[in-house]
């Protein structure tokens, strides 16, 4: 009798665990797709802005492709956004620092607006030299992190994102995939890491908000 009951309980627990695992996997995939879409869309819009202001230059054969831009940029940025957005809540959980600062969609939308504004400033504002522009964008990027994040994990991942993305961009420019007008930091512009940093923080906030919404949904299902 007891062994039979134990086997039934074990089967029920296994089934519940399997269902929970399937739900979390589906949520993870769904979250990744949302982040990919957001990242690809932002990359497309902001890249077209840079091209319009002649900040980045593509070869003529590249400019004849879809939407007058390199087709591979939105998918690459979308993939990066998915990875960064999924890493942020995982790192918060690993460090034992549940992020509760300004956790609402209104704050996330303001963060996106500020990021777009920083990118727009990099293309449109005219400074006496690139050093002044870089310092201004660095201050704005740190202000974005302080206003909408303030976490160690967010700052660390933002710095890591800026470093890796800048190195990758340097390699692409070095190999002639595209180029920057008036490069002042090896092959690129010195303010580029600031854009990548603020972009990483922005995508991270989106990922955190999506993860929090899923967590709230799971808690509500358990109560029911």
mmCIF file of C-alpha atoms in Angstrom:
data_model
loop_
_atom_site.group_PDB
_atom_site.id
_atom_site.type_symbol
_atom_site.label_atom_id
_atom_site.label_comp_id
_atom_site.label_asym_id
_atom_site.label_seq_id
_atom_site.Cartn_x
_atom_site.Cartn_y
_atom_site.Cartn_z
ATOM 1 C CA UNK A 1 0.000 0.000 0.000
ATOM 2 C CA UNK A 2 2.665 2.476 1.097
ATOM 3 C CA UNK A 3 4.996 1.719 -1.859
ATOM 4 C CA UNK A 4 2.052 2.226 -4.225
ATOM 5 C CA UNK A 5 1.204 5.591 -2.672
ATOM 6 C CA UNK A 6 4.844 6.646 -2.819
ATOM 7 C CA UNK A 7 5.022 5.798 -6.510
ATOM 8 C CA UNK A 8 1.849 7.798 -7.178
ATOM 9 C CA UNK A 9 3.208 10.809 -5.261
ATOM 10 C CA UNK A 10 6.524 10.539 -7.089
ATOM 11 C CA UNK A 11 4.739 10.405 -10.433
ATOM 12 C CA UNK A 12 2.628 13.445 -9.532
ATOM 13 C CA UNK A 13 5.669 15.429 -8.408
ATOM 14 C CA UNK A 14 7.530 14.445 -11.566
ATOM 15 C CA UNK A 15 4.598 15.511 -13.708
ATOM 16 C CA UNK A 16 4.308 18.829 -11.870
ATOM 17 C CA UNK A 17 8.033 19.473 -12.240
ATOM 18 C CA UNK A 18 7.887 18.609 -15.931
ATOM 19 C CA UNK A 19 4.950 20.963 -16.466
ATOM 20 C CA UNK A 20 6.715 23.750 -14.582
ATOM 21 C CA UNK A 21 9.888 23.179 -16.586
ATOM 22 C CA UNK A 22 7.939 23.289 -19.855
ATOM 23 C CA UNK A 23 6.212 26.525 -18.820
ATOM 24 C CA UNK A 24 9.476 28.185 -17.849
ATOM 25 C CA UNK A 25 11.129 27.070 -21.078
ATOM 26 C CA UNK A 26 8.229 28.460 -23.100
ATOM 27 C CA UNK A 27 8.394 31.727 -21.135
ATOM 28 C CA UNK A 28 12.146 31.938 -21.730
ATOM 29 C CA UNK A 29 11.708 31.441 -25.475
ATOM 30 C CA UNK A 30 8.872 33.967 -25.581
ATOM 31 C CA UNK A 31 10.940 36.503 -23.658
ATOM 32 C CA UNK A 32 13.892 35.946 -25.968
ATOM 33 C CA UNK A 33 11.746 36.512 -29.054
ATOM 34 C CA UNK A 34 10.366 39.764 -27.634
ATOM 35 C CA UNK A 35 13.871 40.988 -26.805
ATOM 36 C CA UNK A 36 15.130 39.971 -30.256
ATOM 37 C CA UNK A 37 12.315 41.904 -31.940
ATOM 38 C CA UNK A 38 12.894 45.013 -29.825
ATOM 39 C CA UNK A 39 16.655 44.902 -30.391
ATOM 40 C CA UNK A 40 16.321 44.409 -34.148
ATOM 41 C CA UNK A 41 13.786 47.232 -34.451
ATOM 42 C CA UNK A 42 15.871 49.690 -32.425
ATOM 43 C CA UNK A 43 18.994 48.757 -34.396
ATOM 44 C CA UNK A 44 17.224 49.339 -37.709
ATOM 45 C CA UNK A 45 15.799 52.723 -36.708
ATOM 46 C CA UNK A 46 18.940 54.024 -34.997
ATOM 47 C CA UNK A 47 21.240 52.764 -37.752
ATOM 48 C CA UNK A 48 19.182 54.567 -40.377
ATOM 49 C CA UNK A 49 19.484 57.706 -38.261
ATOM 50 C CA UNK A 50 23.281 57.371 -38.204
ATOM 51 C CA UNK A 51 23.373 56.838 -41.978
ATOM 52 C CA UNK A 52 21.130 59.850 -42.559
ATOM 53 C CA UNK A 53 23.535 62.034 -40.589
ATOM 54 C CA UNK A 54 26.540 60.512 -42.430
ATOM 55 C CA UNK A 55 28.029 59.179 -39.201
ATOM 56 C CA UNK A 56 28.411 55.700 -40.703
ATOM 57 C CA UNK A 57 29.201 54.990 -44.335
ATOM 58 C CA UNK A 58 28.468 51.741 -46.184
ATOM 59 C CA UNK A 59 29.789 50.694 -49.586
ATOM 60 C CA UNK A 60 27.432 51.402 -52.495
ATOM 61 C CA UNK A 61 26.650 47.720 -52.998
ATOM 62 C CA UNK A 62 25.567 47.473 -49.360
ATOM 63 C CA UNK A 63 23.370 50.556 -49.619
ATOM 64 C CA UNK A 64 21.275 48.885 -52.317
ATOM 65 C CA UNK A 65 20.043 46.247 -49.870
ATOM 66 C CA UNK A 66 16.873 46.242 -47.787
ATOM 67 C CA UNK A 67 15.922 49.670 -46.380
ATOM 68 C CA UNK A 68 19.276 51.134 -47.459
ATOM 69 C CA UNK A 69 21.088 49.375 -44.646
ATOM 70 C CA UNK A 70 23.169 46.276 -44.055
ATOM 71 C CA UNK A 71 20.726 43.399 -43.636
ATOM 72 C CA UNK A 72 22.791 41.681 -40.949
ATOM 73 C CA UNK A 73 22.801 44.549 -38.432
ATOM 74 C CA UNK A 74 19.222 44.165 -37.064
ATOM 75 C CA UNK A 75 19.474 40.351 -36.611
ATOM 76 C CA UNK A 76 22.862 40.657 -34.895
ATOM 77 C CA UNK A 77 21.653 43.417 -32.597
ATOM 78 C CA UNK A 78 18.450 41.479 -31.943
ATOM 79 C CA UNK A 79 20.456 38.421 -30.923
ATOM 80 C CA UNK A 80 22.649 40.545 -28.678
ATOM 81 C CA UNK A 81 19.581 42.148 -27.112
ATOM 82 C CA UNK A 82 18.069 38.724 -26.402
ATOM 83 C CA UNK A 83 21.277 37.500 -24.734
ATOM 84 C CA UNK A 84 21.714 40.660 -22.651
ATOM 85 C CA UNK A 85 18.043 40.885 -21.704
ATOM 86 C CA UNK A 86 18.000 37.261 -20.540
ATOM 87 C CA UNK A 87 21.289 37.626 -18.644
ATOM 88 C CA UNK A 88 20.214 40.595 -16.539
ATOM 89 C CA UNK A 89 17.528 38.845 -14.420
ATOM 90 C CA UNK A 90 19.694 35.710 -14.200
ATOM 91 C CA UNK A 91 22.609 37.724 -12.835
ATOM 92 C CA UNK A 92 20.307 39.533 -10.406
ATOM 93 C CA UNK A 93 19.133 36.163 -9.100
ATOM 94 C CA UNK A 94 22.690 34.786 -8.922
ATOM 95 C CA UNK A 95 23.913 37.791 -6.924
ATOM 96 C CA UNK A 96 20.884 37.629 -4.652
ATOM 97 C CA UNK A 97 19.901 41.167 -5.595
ATOM 98 C CA UNK A 98 16.288 41.158 -6.801
ATOM 99 C CA UNK A 99 15.951 44.362 -8.774
ATOM 100 C CA UNK A 100 13.051 46.401 -7.398
ATOM 101 C CA UNK A 101 14.084 49.924 -8.434
ATOM 102 C CA UNK A 102 11.450 51.530 -10.671
ATOM 103 C CA UNK A 103 9.927 48.245 -11.799
ATOM 104 C CA UNK A 104 7.072 49.385 -14.020
ATOM 105 C CA UNK A 105 6.578 49.612 -17.764
ATOM 106 C CA UNK A 106 6.301 53.411 -17.677
ATOM 107 C CA UNK A 107 9.867 53.587 -16.356
ATOM 108 C CA UNK A 108 11.064 51.133 -19.017
ATOM 109 C CA UNK A 109 9.476 53.207 -21.789
ATOM 110 C CA UNK A 110 11.128 56.356 -20.437
ATOM 111 C CA UNK A 111 14.451 54.506 -20.401
ATOM 112 C CA UNK A 112 13.989 53.570 -24.076
ATOM 113 C CA UNK A 113 13.126 57.184 -24.913
ATOM 114 C CA UNK A 114 16.267 58.459 -23.166
ATOM 115 C CA UNK A 115 18.408 55.864 -24.990
ATOM 116 C CA UNK A 116 16.988 56.926 -28.355
ATOM 117 C CA UNK A 117 17.655 60.538 -27.359
ATOM 118 C CA UNK A 118 21.289 59.755 -26.521
ATOM 119 C CA UNK A 119 21.733 58.031 -29.879
ATOM 120 C CA UNK A 120 20.066 60.940 -31.637
ATOM 121 C CA UNK A 121 22.389 63.361 -29.842
ATOM 122 C CA UNK A 122 25.434 61.418 -31.017
ATOM 123 C CA UNK A 123 24.356 61.942 -34.619
ATOM 124 C CA UNK A 124 22.890 65.434 -34.518
ATOM 125 C CA UNK A 125 24.661 67.559 -31.893
ATOM 126 C CA UNK A 126 27.660 69.535 -33.085
ATOM 127 C CA UNK A 127 30.492 70.012 -30.590
ATOM 128 C CA UNK A 128 33.842 71.723 -30.957
ATOM 129 C CA UNK A 129 35.553 68.323 -30.877
ATOM 130 C CA UNK A 130 34.771 64.657 -30.354
ATOM 131 C CA UNK A 131 36.157 64.722 -26.812
ATOM 132 C CA UNK A 132 33.415 67.097 -25.660
ATOM 133 C CA UNK A 133 30.769 64.983 -27.387
ATOM 134 C CA UNK A 134 32.153 61.776 -25.860
ATOM 135 C CA UNK A 135 32.226 63.262 -22.348
ATOM 136 C CA UNK A 136 28.675 64.554 -22.753
ATOM 137 C CA UNK A 137 27.378 61.190 -23.952
ATOM 138 C CA UNK A 138 29.289 59.404 -21.179
ATOM 139 C CA UNK A 139 27.581 61.628 -18.605
ATOM 140 C CA UNK A 140 24.185 61.018 -20.216
ATOM 141 C CA UNK A 141 24.769 57.250 -20.295
ATOM 142 C CA UNK A 142 25.763 57.150 -16.624
ATOM 143 C CA UNK A 143 22.740 59.322 -15.882
ATOM 144 C CA UNK A 144 20.528 56.803 -17.669
ATOM 145 C CA UNK A 145 21.971 53.963 -15.564
ATOM 146 C CA UNK A 146 21.585 55.957 -12.329
ATOM 147 C CA UNK A 147 18.027 57.031 -13.146
ATOM 148 C CA UNK A 148 16.634 53.692 -14.307
ATOM 149 C CA UNK A 149 18.917 50.989 -12.874
ATOM 150 C CA UNK A 150 21.439 51.702 -10.068
ATOM 151 C CA UNK A 151 22.410 48.030 -9.719
ATOM 152 C CA UNK A 152 25.905 46.542 -9.684
ATOM 153 C CA UNK A 153 24.856 43.867 -12.153
ATOM 154 C CA UNK A 154 23.430 46.474 -14.517
ATOM 155 C CA UNK A 155 26.586 48.570 -14.409
ATOM 156 C CA UNK A 156 28.862 45.547 -14.828
ATOM 157 C CA UNK A 157 26.927 44.100 -17.741
ATOM 158 C CA UNK A 158 26.677 47.549 -19.312
ATOM 159 C CA UNK A 159 30.467 47.938 -19.197
ATOM 160 C CA UNK A 160 30.941 44.401 -20.545
ATOM 161 C CA UNK A 161 28.474 45.051 -23.359
ATOM 162 C CA UNK A 162 30.210 48.314 -24.263
ATOM 163 C CA UNK A 163 33.634 46.666 -24.338
ATOM 164 C CA UNK A 164 32.662 43.598 -26.376
ATOM 165 C CA UNK A 165 30.464 45.514 -28.815
ATOM 166 C CA UNK A 166 33.177 48.123 -29.396
ATOM 167 C CA UNK A 167 35.786 45.431 -30.076
ATOM 168 C CA UNK A 168 33.453 43.686 -32.539
ATOM 169 C CA UNK A 169 32.734 46.994 -34.274
ATOM 170 C CA UNK A 170 36.466 47.723 -34.511
ATOM 171 C CA UNK A 171 36.987 44.368 -36.221
ATOM 172 C CA UNK A 172 34.140 44.983 -38.681
ATOM 173 C CA UNK A 173 35.470 48.402 -39.617
ATOM 174 C CA UNK A 174 39.025 47.073 -39.870
ATOM 175 C CA UNK A 175 37.834 44.437 -42.353
ATOM 176 C CA UNK A 176 36.065 47.049 -44.472
ATOM 177 C CA UNK A 177 32.475 46.016 -43.762
ATOM 178 C CA UNK A 178 31.637 49.678 -43.124
ATOM 179 C CA UNK A 179 33.323 52.787 -41.762
ATOM 180 C CA UNK A 180 32.811 55.838 -39.575
ATOM 181 C CA UNK A 181 33.313 59.394 -40.700
ATOM 182 C CA UNK A 182 36.033 61.189 -38.718
ATOM 183 C CA UNK A 183 37.107 58.206 -36.575
ATOM 184 C CA UNK A 184 39.025 59.308 -33.482
ATOM 185 C CA UNK A 185 39.243 56.067 -31.469
ATOM 186 C CA UNK A 186 41.261 53.639 -33.599
ATOM 187 C CA UNK A 187 38.746 52.919 -36.400
ATOM 188 C CA UNK A 188 35.529 54.171 -34.758
ATOM 189 C CA UNK A 189 34.159 57.175 -32.878
ATOM 190 C CA UNK A 190 35.157 57.614 -29.245
ATOM 191 C CA UNK A 191 31.543 57.995 -28.106
ATOM 192 C CA UNK A 192 30.517 54.567 -29.425
ATOM 193 C CA UNK A 193 31.088 52.717 -26.089
ATOM 194 C CA UNK A 194 28.668 55.173 -24.441
ATOM 195 C CA UNK A 195 25.951 54.185 -26.917
ATOM 196 C CA UNK A 196 26.593 50.486 -26.323
ATOM 197 C CA UNK A 197 26.590 50.979 -22.536
ATOM 198 C CA UNK A 198 23.265 52.826 -22.500
ATOM 199 C CA UNK A 199 21.832 50.306 -24.971
ATOM 200 C CA UNK A 200 22.859 47.408 -22.734
ATOM 201 C CA UNK A 201 21.245 49.022 -19.697
ATOM 202 C CA UNK A 202 18.067 49.737 -21.672
ATOM 203 C CA UNK A 203 17.717 46.194 -23.011
ATOM 204 C CA UNK A 204 18.528 44.842 -19.550
ATOM 205 C CA UNK A 205 15.670 46.824 -18.044
ATOM 206 C CA UNK A 206 13.297 45.444 -20.665
ATOM 207 C CA UNK A 207 14.473 41.910 -19.876
ATOM 208 C CA UNK A 208 14.010 42.452 -16.147
ATOM 209 C CA UNK A 209 10.508 43.807 -16.608
ATOM 210 C CA UNK A 210 9.509 40.860 -18.808
ATOM 211 C CA UNK A 211 10.931 38.422 -16.247
ATOM 212 C CA UNK A 212 9.074 40.151 -13.425
ATOM 213 C CA UNK A 213 5.783 39.996 -15.333
ATOM 214 C CA UNK A 214 6.273 36.253 -15.842
ATOM 215 C CA UNK A 215 7.060 35.782 -12.145
ATOM 216 C CA UNK A 216 3.894 37.639 -11.152
ATOM 217 C CA UNK A 217 1.893 35.490 -13.575
ATOM 218 C CA UNK A 218 3.328 32.283 -12.077
ATOM 219 C CA UNK A 219 2.452 33.418 -8.548
ATOM 220 C CA UNK A 220 -1.112 34.211 -9.582
ATOM 221 C CA UNK A 221 -1.481 30.776 -11.184
ATOM 222 C CA UNK A 222 -0.249 29.101 -7.988
ATOM 223 C CA UNK A 223 -2.818 31.005 -5.929
ATOM 224 C CA UNK A 224 -5.585 29.833 -8.227
#
